[in-house]
Amino acid sequence: MYYIKNKPVIIIDGTLYLYRSYFTFQFFKNNQENPYGAIYGILKTIRSILLKCYNSKKIIIIFDSSKKTFRNEIFNEYKSNRPKMPNSLYIQIQPLFHILKNIGIKTLRIPGIEADDIIGSFSRKLEKCGEQVLIASHDKDMIQLLTNNINILNTSNNEIITPKTIKKKYGINPQEFIDLLALMGDKSDNIPGIPKIGIKTALFLLQKFSNIQKIYKNIEKIKLLSLRNAKNISNQLTIYKDSAFLSYKLAKIKLDIPICINANDIILDKTCFKKLSNAIETYNVKQKNADNN
């Protein structure tokens, strides 16, 4: 369990856990062969987070909308490598929202805005209001949001990630993670980056120059660095300069999306945890009955 004095607001990356739950429990079906694994997985994830961070009473789950975003407008191939949402997952979304509402857990999605941008903007709004924030996610894009008051709970290994964690592991600051993605790209989101520049080269350049703006201001110096294939790297940077800055725009999470709710709107009541546990048990019973048949 994590004892955090100031009772942070917990923001859950709902879209990430929706897909993870779906694939983890994709064979969970009731007697009518209707799938419910994604619902079951999300509910279990929420309970697990609350048990680990039981000192917190404020929680919200953020989801993507189905609308295209500004990233699709500036780069048509953004996330084009991802398959369409399976219908067996799609049909669970509205029932999930209904269940979460009945439990008393706030959800938020905004048409045309990615969950990452909502999480980033809401985190900054909460921070300005004096709140501590804990983002439940293991998406590397979230690293750029880290501050002294905004941390990440990686539920895959139960690690609390702070700016010091990133500095120690990568040798760069959280904000520079945008530049890292801009240089090396991100296959999961189809962000192009610069061909032939991997994480080691990208980190070397950022540790030396801090960000891509300074890298390009010092492009002639790169050829002289004690870096393997320094001349070829300099050439790649020159050829793919537009791609680097486009990738930066794609990787950067927006922090200025208007969010109409505040921390007091997402406080859990005393019955929430019991309702959540009851809902999970209902699905456990359904699964047992399905297995017996």
mmCIF file of C-alpha atoms in Angstrom:
data_model
loop_
_atom_site.group_PDB
_atom_site.id
_atom_site.type_symbol
_atom_site.label_atom_id
_atom_site.label_comp_id
_atom_site.label_asym_id
_atom_site.label_seq_id
_atom_site.Cartn_x
_atom_site.Cartn_y
_atom_site.Cartn_z
ATOM 1 C CA MET A 1 0.000 0.000 0.000
ATOM 2 C CA TYR A 2 1.164 3.530 -0.757
ATOM 3 C CA TYR A 3 0.801 6.068 2.047
ATOM 4 C CA ILE A 4 0.720 9.511 0.479
ATOM 5 C CA LYS A 5 0.140 12.301 2.991
ATOM 6 C CA ASN A 6 -1.674 14.752 0.777
ATOM 7 C CA LYS A 7 -4.199 12.226 -0.587
ATOM 8 C CA PRO A 8 -3.486 12.644 -4.309
ATOM 9 C CA VAL A 9 -6.083 12.783 -7.019
ATOM 10 C CA ILE A 10 -5.864 9.500 -8.905
ATOM 11 C CA ILE A 11 -6.265 9.770 -12.675
ATOM 12 C CA ILE A 12 -6.628 6.422 -14.429
ATOM 13 C CA ASP A 13 -5.670 6.012 -18.082
ATOM 14 C CA GLY A 14 -8.966 4.343 -18.949
ATOM 15 C CA THR A 15 -8.315 3.613 -22.622
ATOM 16 C CA LEU A 16 -5.074 1.803 -21.838
ATOM 17 C CA TYR A 17 -6.683 -0.394 -19.190
ATOM 18 C CA LEU A 18 -9.783 -0.955 -21.308
ATOM 19 C CA TYR A 19 -7.717 -2.662 -24.001
ATOM 20 C CA ARG A 20 -5.497 -4.476 -21.535
ATOM 21 C CA SER A 21 -8.540 -5.814 -19.697
ATOM 22 C CA TYR A 22 -10.187 -6.866 -22.945
ATOM 23 C CA PHE A 23 -7.247 -8.974 -24.090
ATOM 24 C CA THR A 24 -6.579 -10.359 -20.603
ATOM 25 C CA PHE A 25 -10.159 -11.498 -20.064
ATOM 26 C CA GLN A 26 -11.383 -11.805 -23.636
ATOM 27 C CA PHE A 27 -12.838 -15.279 -23.040
ATOM 28 C CA PHE A 28 -15.068 -14.118 -20.181
ATOM 29 C CA LYS A 29 -18.657 -14.522 -21.377
ATOM 30 C CA ASN A 30 -22.017 -15.043 -19.712
ATOM 31 C CA ASN A 31 -24.514 -17.793 -20.462
ATOM 32 C CA GLN A 32 -25.805 -15.793 -23.418
ATOM 33 C CA GLU A 33 -22.240 -15.649 -24.841
ATOM 34 C CA ASN A 34 -22.028 -11.888 -24.250
ATOM 35 C CA PRO A 35 -18.463 -10.760 -23.440
ATOM 36 C CA TYR A 36 -17.764 -8.808 -20.261
ATOM 37 C CA GLY A 37 -14.019 -9.284 -19.737
ATOM 38 C CA ALA A 38 -13.141 -5.623 -20.355
ATOM 39 C CA ILE A 39 -15.710 -4.493 -17.773
ATOM 40 C CA TYR A 40 -14.491 -7.042 -15.251
ATOM 41 C CA GLY A 41 -10.839 -6.113 -15.816
ATOM 42 C CA ILE A 42 -11.411 -2.374 -15.456
ATOM 43 C CA LEU A 43 -13.344 -2.857 -12.211
ATOM 44 C CA LYS A 44 -10.577 -5.070 -10.807
ATOM 45 C CA THR A 45 -7.958 -2.506 -11.830
ATOM 46 C CA ILE A 46 -9.811 0.287 -10.042
ATOM 47 C CA ARG A 47 -10.174 -1.777 -6.868
ATOM 48 C CA SER A 48 -6.497 -2.727 -6.971
ATOM 49 C CA ILE A 49 -5.468 0.922 -7.308
ATOM 50 C CA LEU A 50 -7.749 1.988 -4.470
ATOM 51 C CA LEU A 51 -6.334 -0.733 -2.240
ATOM 52 C CA LYS A 52 -2.794 0.383 -2.997
ATOM 53 C CA CYS A 53 -3.633 4.049 -2.568
ATOM 54 C CA TYR A 54 -6.448 3.774 -0.063
ATOM 55 C CA ASN A 55 -5.530 7.122 1.444
ATOM 56 C CA SER A 56 -7.005 8.815 -1.625
ATOM 57 C CA LYS A 57 -10.698 9.652 -1.990
ATOM 58 C CA LYS A 58 -10.555 11.404 -5.366
ATOM 59 C CA ILE A 59 -10.474 9.357 -8.547
ATOM 60 C CA ILE A 60 -11.403 9.784 -12.202
ATOM 61 C CA ILE A 61 -11.036 7.589 -15.283
ATOM 62 C CA ILE A 62 -10.182 9.241 -18.607
ATOM 63 C CA PHE A 63 -11.080 7.693 -21.976
ATOM 64 C CA ASP A 64 -10.410 8.464 -25.630
ATOM 65 C CA SER A 65 -13.322 9.469 -27.831
ATOM 66 C CA SER A 66 -13.951 7.860 -31.209
ATOM 67 C CA LYS A 67 -13.428 11.162 -33.049
ATOM 68 C CA LYS A 68 -10.236 12.032 -34.905
ATOM 69 C CA THR A 69 -7.926 14.556 -33.262
ATOM 70 C CA PHE A 70 -5.672 17.412 -34.372
ATOM 71 C CA ARG A 71 -2.840 14.879 -34.693
ATOM 72 C CA ASN A 72 -4.706 13.131 -37.501
ATOM 73 C CA GLU A 73 -5.060 16.496 -39.228
ATOM 74 C CA ILE A 74 -1.322 17.251 -39.204
ATOM 75 C CA PHE A 75 -0.282 13.642 -39.899
ATOM 76 C CA ASN A 76 -2.829 11.430 -41.579
ATOM 77 C CA GLU A 77 -0.921 8.257 -40.697
ATOM 78 C CA TYR A 78 -0.990 8.929 -36.949
ATOM 79 C CA LYS A 79 -2.048 5.658 -35.257
ATOM 80 C CA SER A 80 -3.044 4.293 -38.675
ATOM 81 C CA ASN A 81 -1.202 1.077 -37.838
ATOM 82 C CA ARG A 82 -3.722 0.254 -35.124
ATOM 83 C CA PRO A 83 -6.579 -2.127 -35.910
ATOM 84 C CA LYS A 84 -10.173 -1.045 -35.492
ATOM 85 C CA MET A 85 -11.680 -1.638 -32.059
ATOM 86 C CA PRO A 86 -13.162 -5.172 -31.942
ATOM 87 C CA ASN A 87 -16.949 -5.176 -31.792
ATOM 88 C CA SER A 88 -16.804 -7.493 -28.779
ATOM 89 C CA LEU A 89 -14.990 -4.676 -26.940
ATOM 90 C CA TYR A 90 -17.085 -1.847 -28.359
ATOM 91 C CA ILE A 91 -20.346 -3.335 -27.035
ATOM 92 C CA GLN A 92 -18.927 -3.306 -23.487
ATOM 93 C CA ILE A 93 -18.151 0.420 -23.353
ATOM 94 C CA GLN A 94 -21.599 1.875 -22.658
ATOM 95 C CA PRO A 95 -22.430 -0.802 -20.052
ATOM 96 C CA LEU A 96 -19.088 -0.024 -18.391
ATOM 97 C CA PHE A 97 -19.888 3.700 -18.188
ATOM 98 C CA HIS A 98 -23.297 2.879 -16.736
ATOM 99 C CA ILE A 99 -21.759 0.628 -14.069
ATOM 100 C CA LEU A 100 -19.104 3.173 -13.124
ATOM 101 C CA LYS A 101 -21.768 5.872 -12.797
ATOM 102 C CA ASN A 102 -23.837 3.669 -10.491
ATOM 103 C CA ILE A 103 -20.771 2.913 -8.382
ATOM 104 C CA GLY A 104 -20.019 6.638 -8.127
ATOM 105 C CA ILE A 105 -16.776 6.789 -10.089
ATOM 106 C CA LYS A 106 -16.441 9.758 -12.435
ATOM 107 C CA THR A 107 -15.439 9.208 -16.060
ATOM 108 C CA LEU A 108 -14.465 11.800 -18.637
ATOM 109 C CA ARG A 109 -14.061 11.803 -22.401
ATOM 110 C CA ILE A 110 -14.170 14.766 -24.749
ATOM 111 C CA PRO A 111 -15.009 14.387 -28.469
ATOM 112 C CA GLY A 112 -11.960 14.947 -30.661
ATOM 113 C CA ILE A 113 -9.532 15.001 -27.707
ATOM 114 C CA GLU A 114 -7.213 12.145 -26.844
ATOM 115 C CA ALA A 115 -7.200 10.764 -23.320
ATOM 116 C CA ASP A 116 -3.519 11.776 -22.979
ATOM 117 C CA ASP A 117 -4.371 15.428 -23.589
ATOM 118 C CA ILE A 118 -7.241 15.348 -21.092
ATOM 119 C CA ILE A 119 -4.993 13.688 -18.508
ATOM 120 C CA GLY A 120 -2.241 16.239 -19.116
ATOM 121 C CA SER A 121 -4.535 19.252 -18.963
ATOM 122 C CA PHE A 122 -6.453 18.042 -15.908
ATOM 123 C CA SER A 123 -3.205 17.143 -14.106
ATOM 124 C CA ARG A 124 -1.847 20.659 -14.606
ATOM 125 C CA LYS A 125 -5.137 22.232 -13.543
ATOM 126 C CA LEU A 126 -5.151 20.166 -10.356
ATOM 127 C CA GLU A 127 -1.506 20.989 -9.664
ATOM 128 C CA LYS A 128 -2.215 24.721 -9.965
ATOM 129 C CA CYS A 129 -4.993 24.243 -7.404
ATOM 130 C CA GLY A 130 -2.527 22.749 -4.935
ATOM 131 C CA GLU A 131 -3.382 19.083 -5.491
ATOM 132 C CA GLN A 132 -0.992 16.170 -5.788
ATOM 133 C CA VAL A 133 -1.732 13.881 -8.734
ATOM 134 C CA LEU A 134 -1.051 10.197 -9.286
ATOM 135 C CA ILE A 135 -1.543 9.002 -12.866
ATOM 136 C CA ALA A 136 -2.233 5.273 -13.101
ATOM 137 C CA SER A 137 -0.688 4.180 -16.383
ATOM 138 C CA HIS A 138 2.299 2.426 -17.894
ATOM 139 C CA ASP A 139 2.229 4.432 -21.123
ATOM 140 C CA LYS A 140 5.646 6.014 -21.719
ATOM 141 C CA ASP A 141 3.961 9.115 -23.187
ATOM 142 C CA MET A 142 2.897 10.056 -19.650
ATOM 143 C CA ILE A 143 6.501 10.535 -18.546
ATOM 144 C CA GLN A 144 6.562 14.070 -19.961
ATOM 145 C CA LEU A 145 3.846 15.069 -17.451
ATOM 146 C CA LEU A 146 5.948 14.332 -14.368
ATOM 147 C CA THR A 147 6.611 17.123 -11.879
ATOM 148 C CA ASN A 148 7.212 17.231 -8.137
ATOM 149 C CA ASN A 149 3.420 17.135 -7.690
ATOM 150 C CA ILE A 150 2.487 14.814 -10.560
ATOM 151 C CA ASN A 151 3.735 11.225 -10.353
ATOM 152 C CA ILE A 152 2.914 8.009 -12.178
ATOM 153 C CA LEU A 153 1.785 4.694 -10.724
ATOM 154 C CA ASN A 154 2.974 1.931 -13.037
ATOM 155 C CA THR A 155 0.471 -0.786 -12.192
ATOM 156 C CA SER A 156 2.485 -3.381 -14.127
ATOM 157 C CA ASN A 157 5.187 -3.429 -11.460
ATOM 158 C CA ASN A 158 3.648 -1.200 -8.733
ATOM 159 C CA GLU A 159 6.399 1.406 -9.153
ATOM 160 C CA ILE A 160 5.843 5.064 -8.323
ATOM 161 C CA ILE A 161 7.637 7.026 -11.039
ATOM 162 C CA THR A 162 8.918 10.515 -10.227
ATOM 163 C CA PRO A 163 11.129 13.016 -12.074
ATOM 164 C CA LYS A 164 14.099 11.588 -10.138
ATOM 165 C CA THR A 165 13.249 8.094 -11.428
ATOM 166 C CA ILE A 166 13.468 9.292 -15.036
ATOM 167 C CA LYS A 167 16.623 11.323 -14.484
ATOM 168 C CA LYS A 168 18.335 8.326 -12.907
ATOM 169 C CA LYS A 169 17.208 5.858 -15.583
ATOM 170 C CA TYR A 170 17.597 7.950 -18.745
ATOM 171 C CA GLY A 171 19.817 10.870 -17.782
ATOM 172 C CA ILE A 172 17.235 13.380 -19.028
ATOM 173 C CA ASN A 173 14.366 15.327 -17.473
ATOM 174 C CA PRO A 174 10.732 14.240 -17.968
ATOM 175 C CA GLN A 175 9.960 17.184 -20.292
ATOM 176 C CA GLU A 176 12.789 16.052 -22.594
ATOM 177 C CA PHE A 177 11.001 12.751 -23.148
ATOM 178 C CA ILE A 178 9.033 14.534 -25.879
ATOM 179 C CA ASP A 179 12.322 15.211 -27.658
ATOM 180 C CA LEU A 180 13.336 11.580 -27.185
ATOM 181 C CA LEU A 181 10.174 10.390 -28.942
ATOM 182 C CA ALA A 182 10.661 13.029 -31.634
ATOM 183 C CA LEU A 183 14.117 11.652 -32.437
ATOM 184 C CA MET A 184 13.552 7.905 -32.183
ATOM 185 C CA GLY A 185 9.857 7.823 -33.106
ATOM 186 C CA ASP A 186 7.138 5.675 -31.566
ATOM 187 C CA LYS A 187 5.899 2.627 -33.457
ATOM 188 C CA SER A 188 2.851 2.175 -31.221
ATOM 189 C CA ASP A 189 1.467 5.574 -32.297
ATOM 190 C CA ASN A 190 3.098 5.513 -35.743
ATOM 191 C CA ILE A 191 5.179 8.615 -34.944
ATOM 192 C CA PRO A 192 7.942 8.595 -37.596
ATOM 193 C CA GLY A 193 10.917 10.143 -35.794
ATOM 194 C CA ILE A 194 14.269 9.923 -37.600
ATOM 195 C CA PRO A 195 15.240 6.642 -39.285
ATOM 196 C CA LYS A 196 18.290 4.845 -37.880
ATOM 197 C CA ILE A 197 18.280 6.849 -34.653
ATOM 198 C CA GLY A 198 17.556 4.591 -31.692
ATOM 199 C CA ILE A 199 17.236 5.246 -28.006
ATOM 200 C CA LYS A 200 20.984 5.188 -27.234
ATOM 201 C CA THR A 201 21.831 7.775 -29.888
ATOM 202 C CA ALA A 202 18.819 9.909 -29.015
ATOM 203 C CA LEU A 203 19.705 9.912 -25.317
ATOM 204 C CA PHE A 204 23.340 10.760 -26.091
ATOM 205 C CA LEU A 205 22.256 13.771 -28.145
ATOM 206 C CA LEU A 206 19.759 14.965 -25.518
ATOM 207 C CA GLN A 207 22.216 14.564 -22.666
ATOM 208 C CA LYS A 208 24.607 16.690 -24.718
ATOM 209 C CA PHE A 209 22.208 19.341 -26.085
ATOM 210 C CA SER A 210 18.999 19.086 -23.953
ATOM 211 C CA ASN A 211 16.375 19.279 -26.744
ATOM 212 C CA ILE A 212 15.895 19.055 -30.502
ATOM 213 C CA GLN A 213 15.974 22.838 -30.947
ATOM 214 C CA LYS A 214 19.501 22.954 -29.508
ATOM 215 C CA ILE A 215 20.494 19.835 -31.427
ATOM 216 C CA TYR A 216 19.672 21.569 -34.702
ATOM 217 C CA LYS A 217 21.374 24.779 -33.611
ATOM 218 C CA ASN A 218 24.535 22.717 -33.088
ATOM 219 C CA ILE A 219 24.111 20.382 -36.058
ATOM 220 C CA GLU A 220 27.640 21.037 -37.363
ATOM 221 C CA LYS A 221 29.162 20.035 -34.024
ATOM 222 C CA ILE A 222 27.529 16.607 -34.112
ATOM 223 C CA LYS A 223 29.933 15.386 -36.800
ATOM 224 C CA LEU A 224 32.814 15.999 -34.373
ATOM 225 C CA LEU A 225 31.311 14.178 -31.386
ATOM 226 C CA SER A 226 32.792 10.970 -30.002
ATOM 227 C CA LEU A 227 29.771 9.109 -31.283
ATOM 228 C CA ARG A 228 29.807 6.096 -33.558
ATOM 229 C CA ASN A 229 28.786 7.067 -37.119
ATOM 230 C CA ALA A 230 28.576 10.708 -36.011
ATOM 231 C CA LYS A 231 28.731 11.976 -39.606
ATOM 232 C CA ASN A 232 25.898 9.671 -40.743
ATOM 233 C CA ILE A 233 23.820 10.689 -37.730
ATOM 234 C CA SER A 234 24.339 14.361 -38.597
ATOM 235 C CA ASN A 235 23.209 13.641 -42.147
ATOM 236 C CA GLN A 236 20.111 11.791 -40.940
ATOM 237 C CA LEU A 237 19.213 14.682 -38.682
ATOM 238 C CA THR A 238 19.573 17.125 -41.579
ATOM 239 C CA ILE A 239 17.562 15.053 -44.048
ATOM 240 C CA TYR A 240 14.740 14.306 -41.606
ATOM 241 C CA LYS A 241 14.545 17.642 -39.822
ATOM 242 C CA ASP A 242 10.894 18.178 -40.783
ATOM 243 C CA SER A 243 10.042 14.694 -39.541
ATOM 244 C CA ALA A 244 11.716 15.416 -36.192
ATOM 245 C CA PHE A 245 9.695 18.562 -35.551
ATOM 246 C CA LEU A 246 6.486 16.949 -36.806
ATOM 247 C CA SER A 247 7.119 14.044 -34.453
ATOM 248 C CA TYR A 248 7.643 16.498 -31.606
ATOM 249 C CA LYS A 249 4.195 18.002 -32.243
ATOM 250 C CA LEU A 250 2.653 14.535 -32.331
ATOM 251 C CA ALA A 251 4.380 13.367 -29.145
ATOM 252 C CA LYS A 252 3.734 16.482 -27.064
ATOM 253 C CA ILE A 253 0.722 16.163 -24.783
ATOM 254 C CA LYS A 254 -1.497 19.243 -24.730
ATOM 255 C CA LEU A 255 -1.831 20.973 -21.381
ATOM 256 C CA ASP A 256 -4.418 23.628 -22.240
ATOM 257 C CA ILE A 257 -7.619 21.671 -22.870
ATOM 258 C CA PRO A 258 -10.462 23.330 -20.905
ATOM 259 C CA ILE A 259 -11.613 20.956 -18.175
ATOM 260 C CA CYS A 260 -14.900 21.899 -16.548
ATOM 261 C CA ILE A 261 -14.570 19.764 -13.414
ATOM 262 C CA ASN A 262 -12.338 20.030 -10.358
ATOM 263 C CA ALA A 263 -11.112 17.800 -7.542
ATOM 264 C CA ASN A 264 -14.252 18.263 -5.433
ATOM 265 C CA ASP A 265 -16.370 16.831 -8.267
ATOM 266 C CA ILE A 266 -14.663 13.432 -8.153
ATOM 267 C CA ILE A 267 -14.707 12.614 -4.437
ATOM 268 C CA LEU A 268 -15.785 9.048 -3.716
ATOM 269 C CA ASP A 269 -18.522 8.468 -1.164
ATOM 270 C CA LYS A 270 -18.324 5.870 1.620
ATOM 271 C CA THR A 271 -20.364 3.287 -0.293
ATOM 272 C CA CYS A 272 -18.250 3.360 -3.437
ATOM 273 C CA PHE A 273 -15.742 0.659 -2.526
ATOM 274 C CA LYS A 274 -18.468 -1.732 -1.370
ATOM 275 C CA LYS A 275 -20.440 -1.169 -4.595
ATOM 276 C CA LEU A 276 -17.272 -1.759 -6.595
ATOM 277 C CA SER A 277 -16.510 -5.008 -4.772
ATOM 278 C CA ASN A 278 -20.110 -6.167 -5.187
ATOM 279 C CA ALA A 279 -19.966 -5.503 -8.931
ATOM 280 C CA ILE A 280 -16.766 -7.535 -9.243
ATOM 281 C CA GLU A 281 -18.273 -10.397 -7.267
ATOM 282 C CA THR A 282 -21.323 -10.364 -9.559
ATOM 283 C CA TYR A 283 -19.042 -10.959 -12.532
ATOM 284 C CA ASN A 284 -17.113 -13.633 -10.627
ATOM 285 C CA VAL A 285 -20.371 -15.496 -10.079
ATOM 286 C CA LYS A 286 -21.298 -15.108 -13.744
ATOM 287 C CA GLN A 287 -17.974 -16.586 -14.790
ATOM 288 C CA LYS A 288 -18.313 -19.533 -12.418
ATOM 289 C CA ASN A 289 -21.792 -20.253 -13.796
ATOM 290 C CA ALA A 290 -20.511 -19.992 -17.384
ATOM 291 C CA ASP A 291 -17.617 -22.350 -16.600
ATOM 292 C CA ASN A 292 -19.971 -24.882 -15.029
ATOM 293 C CA ASN A 293 -22.098 -24.879 -18.157
#
